[in-house]
Short mmCIF file of C-alpha atoms in Angstrom, two decimals:
data_model
loop_
_atom_site.label_atom_id
_atom_site.label_comp_id
_atom_site.label_asym_id
_atom_site.label_seq_id
_atom_site.Cartn_x
_atom_site.Cartn_y
_atom_site.Cartn_z
CA UNK A 1 -53.18 148.22 176.64
CA UNK A 2 -51.42 145.15 177.97
CA UNK A 3 -48.68 145.65 180.48
CA UNK A 4 -45.84 143.29 181.19
CA UNK A 5 -45.97 141.96 184.75
CA UNK A 6 -42.87 141.52 186.86
CA UNK A 7 -43.43 138.64 189.26
CA UNK A 8 -40.82 137.79 191.86
CA UNK A 9 -41.05 134.21 193.04
CA UNK A 10 -40.09 133.01 196.48
CA UNK A 11 -39.38 129.33 197.00
CA UNK A 12 -40.57 128.42 200.47
CA UNK A 13 -39.58 125.33 202.42
CA UNK A 14 -40.85 124.64 205.93
CA UNK A 15 -41.95 128.27 206.15
CA UNK A 16 -38.58 129.74 205.13
CA UNK A 17 -37.44 131.23 201.83
CA UNK A 18 -34.91 129.26 199.81
CA UNK A 19 -33.75 129.48 196.25
CA UNK A 20 -32.60 126.48 194.38
CA UNK A 21 -30.14 126.44 191.55
CA UNK A 22 -31.57 123.85 189.20
CA UNK A 23 -33.71 122.83 192.15
CA UNK A 24 -30.80 121.54 194.23
CA UNK A 25 -28.22 123.33 196.37
CA UNK A 26 -30.66 125.36 198.40
CA UNK A 27 -29.65 128.57 200.09
CA UNK A 28 -31.66 130.26 202.82
CA UNK A 29 -32.65 133.85 202.13
CA UNK A 30 -34.99 134.74 204.94
CA UNK A 31 -38.50 135.11 206.18
CA UNK A 32 -41.11 134.92 203.39
CA UNK A 33 -43.49 137.49 204.86
CA UNK A 34 -40.64 140.00 205.25
CA UNK A 35 -39.54 139.38 201.69
CA UNK A 36 -43.09 139.68 200.41
CA UNK A 37 -43.47 143.01 202.20
CA UNK A 38 -40.34 144.30 200.51
CA UNK A 39 -41.65 143.28 197.08
CA UNK A 40 -45.00 144.89 197.86
CA UNK A 41 -43.24 148.12 198.79
CA UNK A 42 -41.17 147.91 195.61
CA UNK A 43 -44.44 147.59 193.69
CA UNK A 44 -43.89 144.20 192.16
CA UNK A 45 -46.90 143.48 189.96
CA UNK A 46 -47.60 140.15 191.63
CA UNK A 47 -45.89 137.75 193.97
CA UNK A 48 -45.52 134.02 193.72
CA UNK A 49 -44.80 131.54 196.51
CA UNK A 50 -43.67 128.10 195.50
CA UNK A 51 -43.91 125.72 198.45
CA UNK A 52 -41.27 123.02 198.15
CA UNK A 53 -41.81 121.57 201.60
CA UNK A 54 -41.29 117.84 201.34
CA UNK A 55 -42.57 116.46 204.61
CA UNK A 56 -46.28 116.18 205.06
CA UNK A 57 -46.32 117.50 208.64
CA UNK A 58 -44.58 120.74 207.67
CA UNK A 59 -47.01 121.49 204.86
CA UNK A 60 -49.18 123.46 207.26
CA UNK A 61 -46.49 126.18 207.39
CA UNK A 62 -47.45 127.60 203.98
CA UNK A 63 -50.91 128.61 205.18
CA UNK A 64 -49.37 130.80 207.88
CA UNK A 65 -46.99 132.33 205.35
CA UNK A 66 -49.87 133.12 202.99
CA UNK A 67 -52.08 134.51 205.76
CA UNK A 68 -49.26 136.67 207.13
CA UNK A 69 -48.54 138.01 203.66
CA UNK A 70 -52.18 138.71 202.78
CA UNK A 71 -52.55 140.71 205.96
CA UNK A 72 -49.77 143.09 205.05
CA UNK A 73 -49.46 143.06 201.27
CA UNK A 74 -52.08 144.44 198.91
CA UNK A 75 -50.82 142.75 195.79
CA UNK A 76 -51.88 139.65 193.84
CA UNK A 77 -50.50 136.46 195.32
CA UNK A 78 -50.11 133.11 193.58
CA UNK A 79 -49.23 130.02 195.59
CA UNK A 80 -48.08 126.71 194.16
CA UNK A 81 -46.40 123.51 195.22
CA UNK A 82 -48.14 120.42 196.49
CA UNK A 83 -51.62 121.53 195.47
CA UNK A 84 -53.43 118.23 194.99
CA UNK A 85 -57.03 118.58 196.11
CA UNK A 86 -59.84 121.12 195.94
CA UNK A 87 -59.51 121.32 199.71
CA UNK A 88 -55.86 122.44 199.34
CA UNK A 89 -57.07 125.16 196.95
CA UNK A 90 -59.87 126.25 199.23
CA UNK A 91 -57.52 126.54 202.20
CA UNK A 92 -54.96 128.56 200.23
CA UNK A 93 -57.63 130.92 198.91
CA UNK A 94 -59.08 131.35 202.38
CA UNK A 95 -55.61 132.06 203.74
CA UNK A 96 -55.35 134.91 201.23
CA UNK A 97 -53.96 133.53 197.97
CA UNK A 98 -55.55 134.96 194.83
CA UNK A 99 -54.43 132.19 192.54
CA UNK A 100 -53.13 128.71 193.08
CA UNK A 101 -50.87 126.87 190.75
CA UNK A 102 -51.36 123.20 190.02
CA UNK A 103 -48.55 121.11 188.63
CA UNK A 104 -48.13 117.37 189.20
CA UNK A 105 -51.74 116.83 190.25
CA UNK A 106 -52.87 118.04 186.82
CA UNK A 107 -50.70 115.44 185.13
CA UNK A 108 -51.84 112.66 187.39
CA UNK A 109 -55.49 113.60 187.04
CA UNK A 110 -56.24 116.18 184.32
CA UNK A 111 -59.92 116.44 185.37
CA UNK A 112 -58.67 118.05 188.57
CA UNK A 113 -58.07 121.28 186.64
CA UNK A 114 -61.60 121.47 185.29
CA UNK A 115 -63.05 120.54 188.67
CA UNK A 116 -61.02 123.29 190.32
CA UNK A 117 -61.95 125.84 187.63
CA UNK A 118 -65.64 124.99 187.96
CA UNK A 119 -65.54 125.35 191.70
CA UNK A 120 -63.29 128.37 192.16
CA UNK A 121 -63.36 130.06 188.76
CA UNK A 122 -60.76 129.90 186.00
CA UNK A 123 -59.24 133.19 187.14
CA UNK A 124 -57.65 131.59 190.17
CA UNK A 125 -56.41 128.41 188.56
CA UNK A 126 -52.87 128.55 187.21
CA UNK A 127 -51.41 125.43 185.67
CA UNK A 128 -47.66 125.19 186.19
CA UNK A 129 -45.86 123.40 183.46
CA UNK A 130 -42.23 122.31 183.77
CA UNK A 131 -40.84 121.63 180.32
CA UNK A 132 -37.54 120.33 179.03
CA UNK A 133 -36.22 119.98 175.51
CA UNK A 134 -35.86 116.32 174.55
CA UNK A 135 -33.66 114.79 171.87
CA UNK A 136 -36.21 115.14 169.08
CA UNK A 137 -36.11 118.90 169.62
CA UNK A 138 -39.61 119.08 171.02
CA UNK A 139 -40.47 120.07 174.57
CA UNK A 140 -41.90 117.62 177.04
CA UNK A 141 -43.37 117.90 180.52
CA UNK A 142 -41.27 116.77 183.45
CA UNK A 143 -42.27 116.40 187.08
CA UNK A 144 -40.46 116.04 190.40
CA UNK A 145 -38.21 119.03 189.85
CA UNK A 146 -37.27 117.90 186.36
CA UNK A 147 -36.25 114.38 187.25
CA UNK A 148 -39.26 112.46 186.03
CA UNK A 149 -40.27 112.48 182.39
CA UNK A 150 -43.87 112.08 181.35
CA UNK A 151 -43.54 111.93 177.56
CA UNK A 152 -46.26 114.60 177.29
CA UNK A 153 -45.74 117.25 174.63
CA UNK A 154 -45.56 120.64 176.34
CA UNK A 155 -47.46 122.61 173.70
CA UNK A 156 -50.25 120.05 173.45
CA UNK A 157 -50.46 119.94 177.24
CA UNK A 158 -50.72 123.72 177.49
CA UNK A 159 -53.59 123.70 174.98
CA UNK A 160 -55.35 120.93 176.87
CA UNK A 161 -54.97 122.73 180.19
CA UNK A 162 -56.28 125.99 178.71
CA UNK A 163 -59.29 124.12 177.35
CA UNK A 164 -59.81 122.48 180.76
CA UNK A 165 -60.23 125.81 182.48
CA UNK A 166 -56.74 126.98 183.42
CA UNK A 167 -56.79 130.77 183.65
CA UNK A 168 -53.08 131.13 183.19
CA UNK A 169 -50.02 129.00 182.41
CA UNK A 170 -46.86 129.28 184.47
CA UNK A 171 -44.25 127.93 182.10
CA UNK A 172 -40.87 126.97 183.50
CA UNK A 173 -37.99 125.81 181.35
CA UNK A 174 -36.17 123.16 183.34
CA UNK A 175 -33.20 123.62 181.01
CA UNK A 176 -32.91 127.27 181.94
CA UNK A 177 -34.02 127.33 185.55
CA UNK A 178 -31.15 128.51 187.71
CA UNK A 179 -28.78 129.03 184.76
CA UNK A 180 -29.25 132.81 184.41
CA UNK A 181 -29.02 132.43 180.63
CA UNK A 182 -32.46 133.88 179.92
CA UNK A 183 -35.85 132.37 179.17
CA UNK A 184 -36.12 129.45 176.76
CA UNK A 185 -37.58 131.67 174.08
CA UNK A 186 -38.63 129.06 171.51
CA UNK A 187 -40.61 127.16 174.14
CA UNK A 188 -42.18 130.29 175.58
CA UNK A 189 -43.26 131.62 172.23
CA UNK A 190 -44.69 128.29 171.06
CA UNK A 191 -46.81 127.96 174.18
CA UNK A 192 -47.86 131.64 174.26
CA UNK A 193 -48.93 131.52 170.61
CA UNK A 194 -50.81 128.25 171.08
CA UNK A 195 -53.17 129.21 173.90
CA UNK A 196 -55.68 132.06 174.39
CA UNK A 197 -54.79 132.54 178.07
CA UNK A 198 -51.91 134.52 179.58
CA UNK A 199 -48.49 132.95 179.99
CA UNK A 200 -46.01 133.57 182.78
CA UNK A 201 -42.50 132.79 181.58
CA UNK A 202 -40.14 131.38 184.18
CA UNK A 203 -36.65 130.03 184.44
CA UNK A 204 -33.34 131.58 183.54
CA UNK A 205 -33.54 135.33 184.10
CA UNK A 206 -29.99 136.54 184.71
CA UNK A 207 -30.09 140.12 183.48
CA UNK A 208 -32.62 142.81 182.64
CA UNK A 209 -32.49 142.19 178.88
CA UNK A 210 -33.96 138.77 179.51
CA UNK A 211 -37.23 140.37 180.60
CA UNK A 212 -37.42 142.28 177.32
CA UNK A 213 -36.76 139.09 175.35
CA UNK A 214 -39.48 137.29 177.27
CA UNK A 215 -42.10 139.76 176.04
CA UNK A 216 -40.76 140.69 172.64
CA UNK A 217 -39.59 137.28 171.47
CA UNK A 218 -41.30 134.93 173.89
CA UNK A 219 -44.71 136.67 173.67
CA UNK A 220 -45.18 136.25 177.43
CA UNK A 221 -46.54 139.19 179.42
CA UNK A 222 -45.98 137.61 182.82
CA UNK A 223 -42.30 137.51 183.72
CA UNK A 224 -41.24 135.51 186.74
CA UNK A 225 -37.81 135.71 188.31
CA UNK A 226 -36.21 134.90 191.60
CA UNK A 227 -32.52 135.25 192.30
CA UNK A 228 -32.01 138.41 190.24
CA UNK A 229 -34.22 140.17 192.78
CA UNK A 230 -33.57 138.24 195.95
CA UNK A 231 -29.93 139.05 196.29
CA UNK A 232 -30.39 142.71 195.58
CA UNK A 233 -28.72 142.67 192.17
CA UNK A 234 -31.65 144.49 190.65
CA UNK A 235 -34.74 146.11 192.10
CA UNK A 236 -38.22 145.73 190.63
CA UNK A 237 -38.25 149.33 189.40
CA UNK A 238 -35.06 148.74 187.43
CA UNK A 239 -36.65 145.82 185.62
CA UNK A 240 -39.67 147.96 184.81
CA UNK A 241 -37.61 150.92 183.70
CA UNK A 242 -35.65 148.59 181.42
CA UNK A 243 -38.84 147.23 179.85
CA UNK A 244 -40.25 150.73 179.47
CA UNK A 245 -37.05 151.91 177.79
CA UNK A 246 -37.46 149.05 175.32
CA UNK A 247 -40.95 150.32 174.51
CA UNK A 248 -42.83 147.65 176.46
CA UNK A 249 -45.71 149.00 178.56
CA UNK A 250 -45.35 148.42 182.29
CA UNK A 251 -47.09 149.75 185.34
CA UNK A 252 -45.04 152.69 186.53
CA UNK A 253 -43.65 152.40 190.00
CA UNK A 254 -43.30 155.22 192.46
CA UNK A 255 -40.81 153.50 194.69
CA UNK A 256 -37.08 153.74 194.19
CA UNK A 257 -36.01 151.23 196.81
CA UNK B 1 -71.36 149.21 210.91
CA UNK B 2 -70.01 148.14 207.54
CA UNK B 3 -71.14 144.66 206.58
CA UNK B 4 -69.11 142.70 204.11
CA UNK B 5 -71.38 140.11 202.61
CA UNK B 6 -69.96 136.61 202.72
CA UNK B 7 -71.30 134.56 199.84
CA UNK B 8 -69.18 131.68 201.08
CA UNK B 9 -67.63 131.13 197.66
CA UNK B 10 -64.52 133.24 197.97
CA UNK B 11 -61.89 134.65 200.23
CA UNK B 12 -62.83 137.93 201.85
CA UNK B 13 -59.85 138.47 204.10
CA UNK B 14 -57.86 140.57 201.60
CA UNK B 15 -60.74 143.00 201.16
CA UNK B 16 -61.21 143.11 204.92
CA UNK B 17 -57.52 143.79 205.55
CA UNK B 18 -57.47 146.56 202.94
CA UNK B 19 -60.53 148.31 204.37
CA UNK B 20 -59.20 147.96 207.90
CA UNK B 21 -55.88 149.39 206.74
CA UNK B 22 -57.62 152.67 205.99
CA UNK B 23 -59.25 152.68 209.41
CA UNK B 24 -62.70 151.23 208.85
CA UNK B 25 -63.85 148.30 210.97
CA UNK B 26 -65.64 145.71 208.83
CA UNK B 27 -67.96 142.98 209.93
CA UNK B 28 -68.10 139.93 207.68
CA UNK B 29 -71.52 138.39 207.61
CA UNK B 30 -73.98 136.25 205.70
CA UNK B 31 -76.64 136.90 208.27
CA UNK B 32 -79.78 138.61 207.01
CA UNK B 33 -80.46 140.47 210.26
CA UNK B 34 -76.95 141.93 210.26
CA UNK B 35 -77.06 142.88 206.60
CA UNK B 36 -80.32 144.70 207.19
CA UNK B 37 -78.80 146.70 210.06
CA UNK B 38 -75.59 147.70 208.25
CA UNK B 39 -74.82 151.35 207.44
CA UNK B 40 -73.04 150.33 204.26
CA UNK B 41 -72.54 147.09 202.35
CA UNK B 42 -69.48 145.67 200.66
CA UNK B 43 -70.01 142.80 198.24
CA UNK B 44 -66.73 141.22 197.20
CA UNK B 45 -66.33 137.96 195.38
CA UNK B 46 -64.54 135.95 192.78
CA UNK B 47 -65.84 132.96 190.88
CA UNK B 48 -68.81 132.30 188.67
CA UNK B 49 -71.88 134.53 188.53
CA UNK B 50 -74.38 131.71 188.95
CA UNK B 51 -72.73 130.50 192.10
CA UNK B 52 -72.46 134.00 193.51
CA UNK B 53 -76.09 134.94 192.97
CA UNK B 54 -77.15 131.42 194.00
CA UNK B 55 -75.32 131.84 197.31
CA UNK B 56 -77.08 135.17 197.96
CA UNK B 57 -80.43 133.62 197.11
CA UNK B 58 -79.83 130.61 199.36
CA UNK B 59 -79.02 132.88 202.27
CA UNK B 60 -82.17 134.88 201.60
CA UNK B 61 -80.14 138.04 200.98
CA UNK B 62 -81.35 139.24 197.58
CA UNK B 63 -84.50 141.08 198.67
CA UNK B 64 -82.94 142.49 201.88
CA UNK B 65 -80.00 143.89 199.89
CA UNK B 66 -82.30 145.37 197.24
CA UNK B 67 -84.58 146.90 199.86
CA UNK B 68 -81.75 148.44 201.83
CA UNK B 69 -80.06 149.85 198.74
CA UNK B 70 -83.13 151.01 196.81
CA UNK B 71 -85.44 152.07 199.61
CA UNK B 72 -83.12 153.06 202.45
CA UNK B 73 -80.38 154.37 200.12
CA UNK B 74 -77.71 152.35 201.92
CA UNK B 75 -74.46 152.50 199.93
CA UNK B 76 -73.15 149.27 198.42
CA UNK B 77 -69.75 148.61 196.89
CA UNK B 78 -69.42 145.54 194.69
CA UNK B 79 -65.93 144.31 193.91
CA UNK B 80 -65.04 142.07 190.95
CA UNK B 81 -67.80 139.43 190.80
CA UNK B 82 -69.56 141.62 193.36
CA UNK B 83 -69.80 144.41 190.78
CA UNK B 84 -71.15 142.01 188.19
CA UNK B 85 -73.77 140.80 190.67
CA UNK B 86 -75.16 144.35 190.74
CA UNK B 87 -76.27 143.93 187.11
CA UNK B 88 -79.67 143.01 185.75
CA UNK B 89 -78.56 139.80 184.04
CA UNK B 90 -75.51 137.70 183.18
CA UNK B 91 -74.72 135.21 180.47
CA UNK B 92 -71.95 133.38 182.34
CA UNK B 93 -72.65 129.63 182.03
CA UNK B 94 -76.33 130.15 181.22
CA UNK B 95 -78.58 133.11 181.84
CA UNK B 96 -78.92 134.45 185.37
CA UNK B 97 -80.69 137.35 187.00
CA UNK B 98 -78.54 139.64 189.12
CA UNK B 99 -79.41 142.07 191.90
CA UNK B 100 -80.73 144.55 189.34
CA UNK B 101 -79.09 147.58 190.96
CA UNK B 102 -77.23 148.67 187.82
CA UNK B 103 -79.05 148.27 184.53
CA UNK B 104 -76.93 146.14 182.27
CA UNK B 105 -75.85 142.72 181.17
CA UNK B 106 -72.73 140.82 182.18
CA UNK B 107 -71.11 139.55 179.04
CA UNK B 108 -67.92 137.77 178.07
CA UNK B 109 -64.84 139.64 176.94
CA UNK B 110 -64.44 138.99 173.23
CA UNK B 111 -61.10 140.32 172.01
CA UNK B 112 -60.69 140.79 168.29
CA UNK B 113 -57.12 142.01 168.37
CA UNK B 114 -54.11 139.71 168.81
CA UNK B 115 -52.44 139.60 172.20
CA UNK B 116 -55.57 140.13 174.27
CA UNK B 117 -56.34 137.17 176.50
CA UNK B 118 -59.43 135.92 178.30
CA UNK B 119 -59.24 136.07 181.28
CA UNK B 120 -57.86 139.57 181.22
CA UNK B 121 -55.23 139.29 183.93
CA UNK B 122 -52.96 142.09 184.99
CA UNK B 123 -52.63 145.79 185.58
CA UNK B 124 -54.67 148.01 183.28
CA UNK B 125 -54.73 151.79 183.14
CA UNK B 126 -58.13 152.91 184.26
CA UNK B 127 -59.63 155.96 182.56
CA UNK B 128 -62.01 157.97 184.73
CA UNK B 129 -65.32 158.69 183.00
CA UNK B 130 -67.60 161.41 184.28
CA UNK B 131 -66.84 163.03 187.63
CA UNK B 132 -67.68 160.50 190.34
CA UNK B 133 -66.91 159.52 193.90
CA UNK B 134 -64.70 156.61 192.88
CA UNK B 135 -63.02 158.61 190.12
CA UNK B 136 -63.19 162.37 190.66
CA UNK B 137 -62.52 164.35 187.52
CA UNK B 138 -59.08 165.43 188.67
CA UNK B 139 -58.04 161.83 189.41
CA UNK B 140 -54.91 160.78 187.64
CA UNK B 141 -54.91 157.80 185.33
CA UNK B 142 -53.65 154.85 187.37
CA UNK B 143 -53.31 151.14 186.89
CA UNK B 144 -55.45 148.68 188.85
CA UNK B 145 -55.21 144.92 189.03
CA UNK B 146 -57.79 143.07 186.94
CA UNK B 147 -58.69 139.41 186.72
CA UNK B 148 -61.88 138.79 184.78
CA UNK B 149 -63.39 137.03 181.80
CA UNK B 150 -66.69 138.92 181.88
CA UNK B 151 -67.65 142.57 182.26
CA UNK B 152 -70.74 144.59 183.02
CA UNK B 153 -72.06 146.21 179.86
CA UNK B 154 -74.04 149.10 181.31
CA UNK B 155 -77.38 150.02 179.73
CA UNK B 156 -76.98 153.62 180.86
CA UNK B 157 -73.64 155.17 179.97
CA UNK B 158 -74.04 157.57 182.90
CA UNK B 159 -73.54 154.65 185.28
CA UNK B 160 -70.01 154.08 183.98
CA UNK B 161 -67.45 155.64 186.30
CA UNK B 162 -64.33 154.32 184.59
CA UNK B 163 -63.20 152.18 181.71
CA UNK B 164 -60.16 150.33 180.39
CA UNK B 165 -59.09 150.04 176.82
CA UNK B 166 -59.33 146.39 175.87
CA UNK B 167 -58.92 145.19 172.31
CA UNK B 168 -59.94 148.55 170.86
CA UNK B 169 -63.01 148.87 173.07
CA UNK B 170 -63.73 150.85 176.20
CA UNK B 171 -64.77 148.27 178.75
CA UNK B 172 -66.52 149.55 181.90
CA UNK B 173 -64.54 148.63 185.02
CA UNK B 174 -66.18 150.90 187.57
CA UNK B 175 -69.84 151.82 187.98
CA UNK B 176 -71.56 154.38 190.10
CA UNK B 177 -75.22 155.29 190.35
CA UNK B 178 -76.27 157.28 193.38
CA UNK B 179 -75.58 154.92 196.30
CA UNK B 180 -74.53 151.95 194.15
CA UNK B 181 -70.81 151.54 193.46
CA UNK B 182 -68.74 148.83 191.84
CA UNK B 183 -65.26 148.03 190.63
CA UNK B 184 -64.40 145.19 188.29
CA UNK B 185 -60.76 145.40 189.33
CA UNK B 186 -59.46 144.53 192.77
CA UNK B 187 -58.71 147.65 194.82
CA UNK B 188 -57.52 145.38 197.62
CA UNK B 189 -54.85 144.01 195.27
CA UNK B 190 -53.92 147.26 193.57
CA UNK B 191 -51.49 148.54 196.18
CA UNK B 192 -51.62 152.32 196.69
CA UNK B 193 -53.97 153.01 193.79
CA UNK B 194 -56.50 150.62 195.32
CA UNK B 195 -56.11 151.79 198.90
CA UNK B 196 -56.53 155.39 197.71
CA UNK B 197 -59.76 154.49 195.93
CA UNK B 198 -61.15 152.73 199.00
CA UNK B 199 -60.18 155.71 201.09
CA UNK B 200 -62.07 158.06 198.74
CA UNK B 201 -65.11 155.81 198.91
CA UNK B 202 -65.14 155.67 202.70
CA UNK B 203 -64.37 159.39 203.05
CA UNK B 204 -67.48 159.97 200.96
CA UNK B 205 -69.48 157.74 203.30
CA UNK B 206 -68.00 159.58 206.27
CA UNK B 207 -69.06 162.91 204.75
CA UNK B 208 -72.56 161.47 204.52
CA UNK B 209 -72.34 160.55 208.19
CA UNK B 210 -72.57 156.84 207.49
CA UNK B 211 -69.21 155.70 208.82
CA UNK B 212 -66.43 157.03 210.93
CA UNK B 213 -62.85 156.47 209.85
CA UNK B 214 -60.74 155.54 212.84
CA UNK B 215 -57.01 155.96 213.05
CA UNK B 216 -55.49 153.20 210.91
#
């Protein structure tokens, strides 16, 4: 039986955790390895690091964060942000990441996804897709934190990426990210129904009902959220208990932190 | 000494950290002489079957592993791709021969029910089969973390130590035959459930006098 996965995401810049509201207005919330350890203890189903380090020289910091986390946490770890070459992927996997997520590099050079999947296996290649609703009502892919439009149809892109060897799609609604209004359900469902690979819904979780909607209406079994967990509003086990109460299978936790 | 075989195609540090957490020193190696000396073998791995078996072949490790396991009864634990490599054959991107330590064929997951994805990614409840080292008969049903598109279809049902329910079928996710062990899921990524399983495995090896668990 499928189980919904609760995936806390930590935005990391220069080796420190930050959380953006609509990708601006960043607020420091601590040491990533410490945070990861807390989520491991709380029995999060997976953990995601998104590296938003801008300067090239500080990009080395993420490898230390990943290695430090992998040493202490025995949970699946996905790392994204700035992944552009197979060498970036190799280094992240060697540092201890289980999956890497590719975003802009896939748009600039779609063959990169199939090359990466061939070399490392589809199971560790996640394609991150940032989508926004455009005037015609359809969803298009945006890059650069939602500032740059590409004109690419999100659903078509998801299908193409799945066919290219993506093992999973991390789907973020740029309209919802940071708003706490819940997942963009129509987008999530259209993408989830269009591809044979798992979808992680992201962007907009503000309360526990939003997780239920993500599965039941969005058809996504991976549920990513950040601020709802980071600031101690809700613990992982509360999110799982809420899903379970709604009849959605989850992995039971033993922790009550 | 426990040798963890480095095929060079995947990250081994998570498996190493997990085994060390339970107090077992592990030596990572792709060196034939070291593999031949080891008291137990761990074969982790992610990626494609062809590359995995190709890497073992290139390093000249296939016959030494088979000899140690079949003749000297050295225990081996395959994890994820490592479990699939124990099989006779695989159909992943062409037909390949495996190590031939567990009779069976590695075949692609083919869900017929809606909602089941390939790869199968996530936590699945694992049902213990017959009484085994990895899954003793009193073991509770627990979830382990899976990431796979293929599975080992065992020729002998007695080799199956545990299964998951996937699209109406019982898919083998742990195998055990005498000194040959394997898990399709990742114990090193399955938090307490995974660490407990590794502990059981190494306690068993300790009981056989093959390893000594040190204080973690």
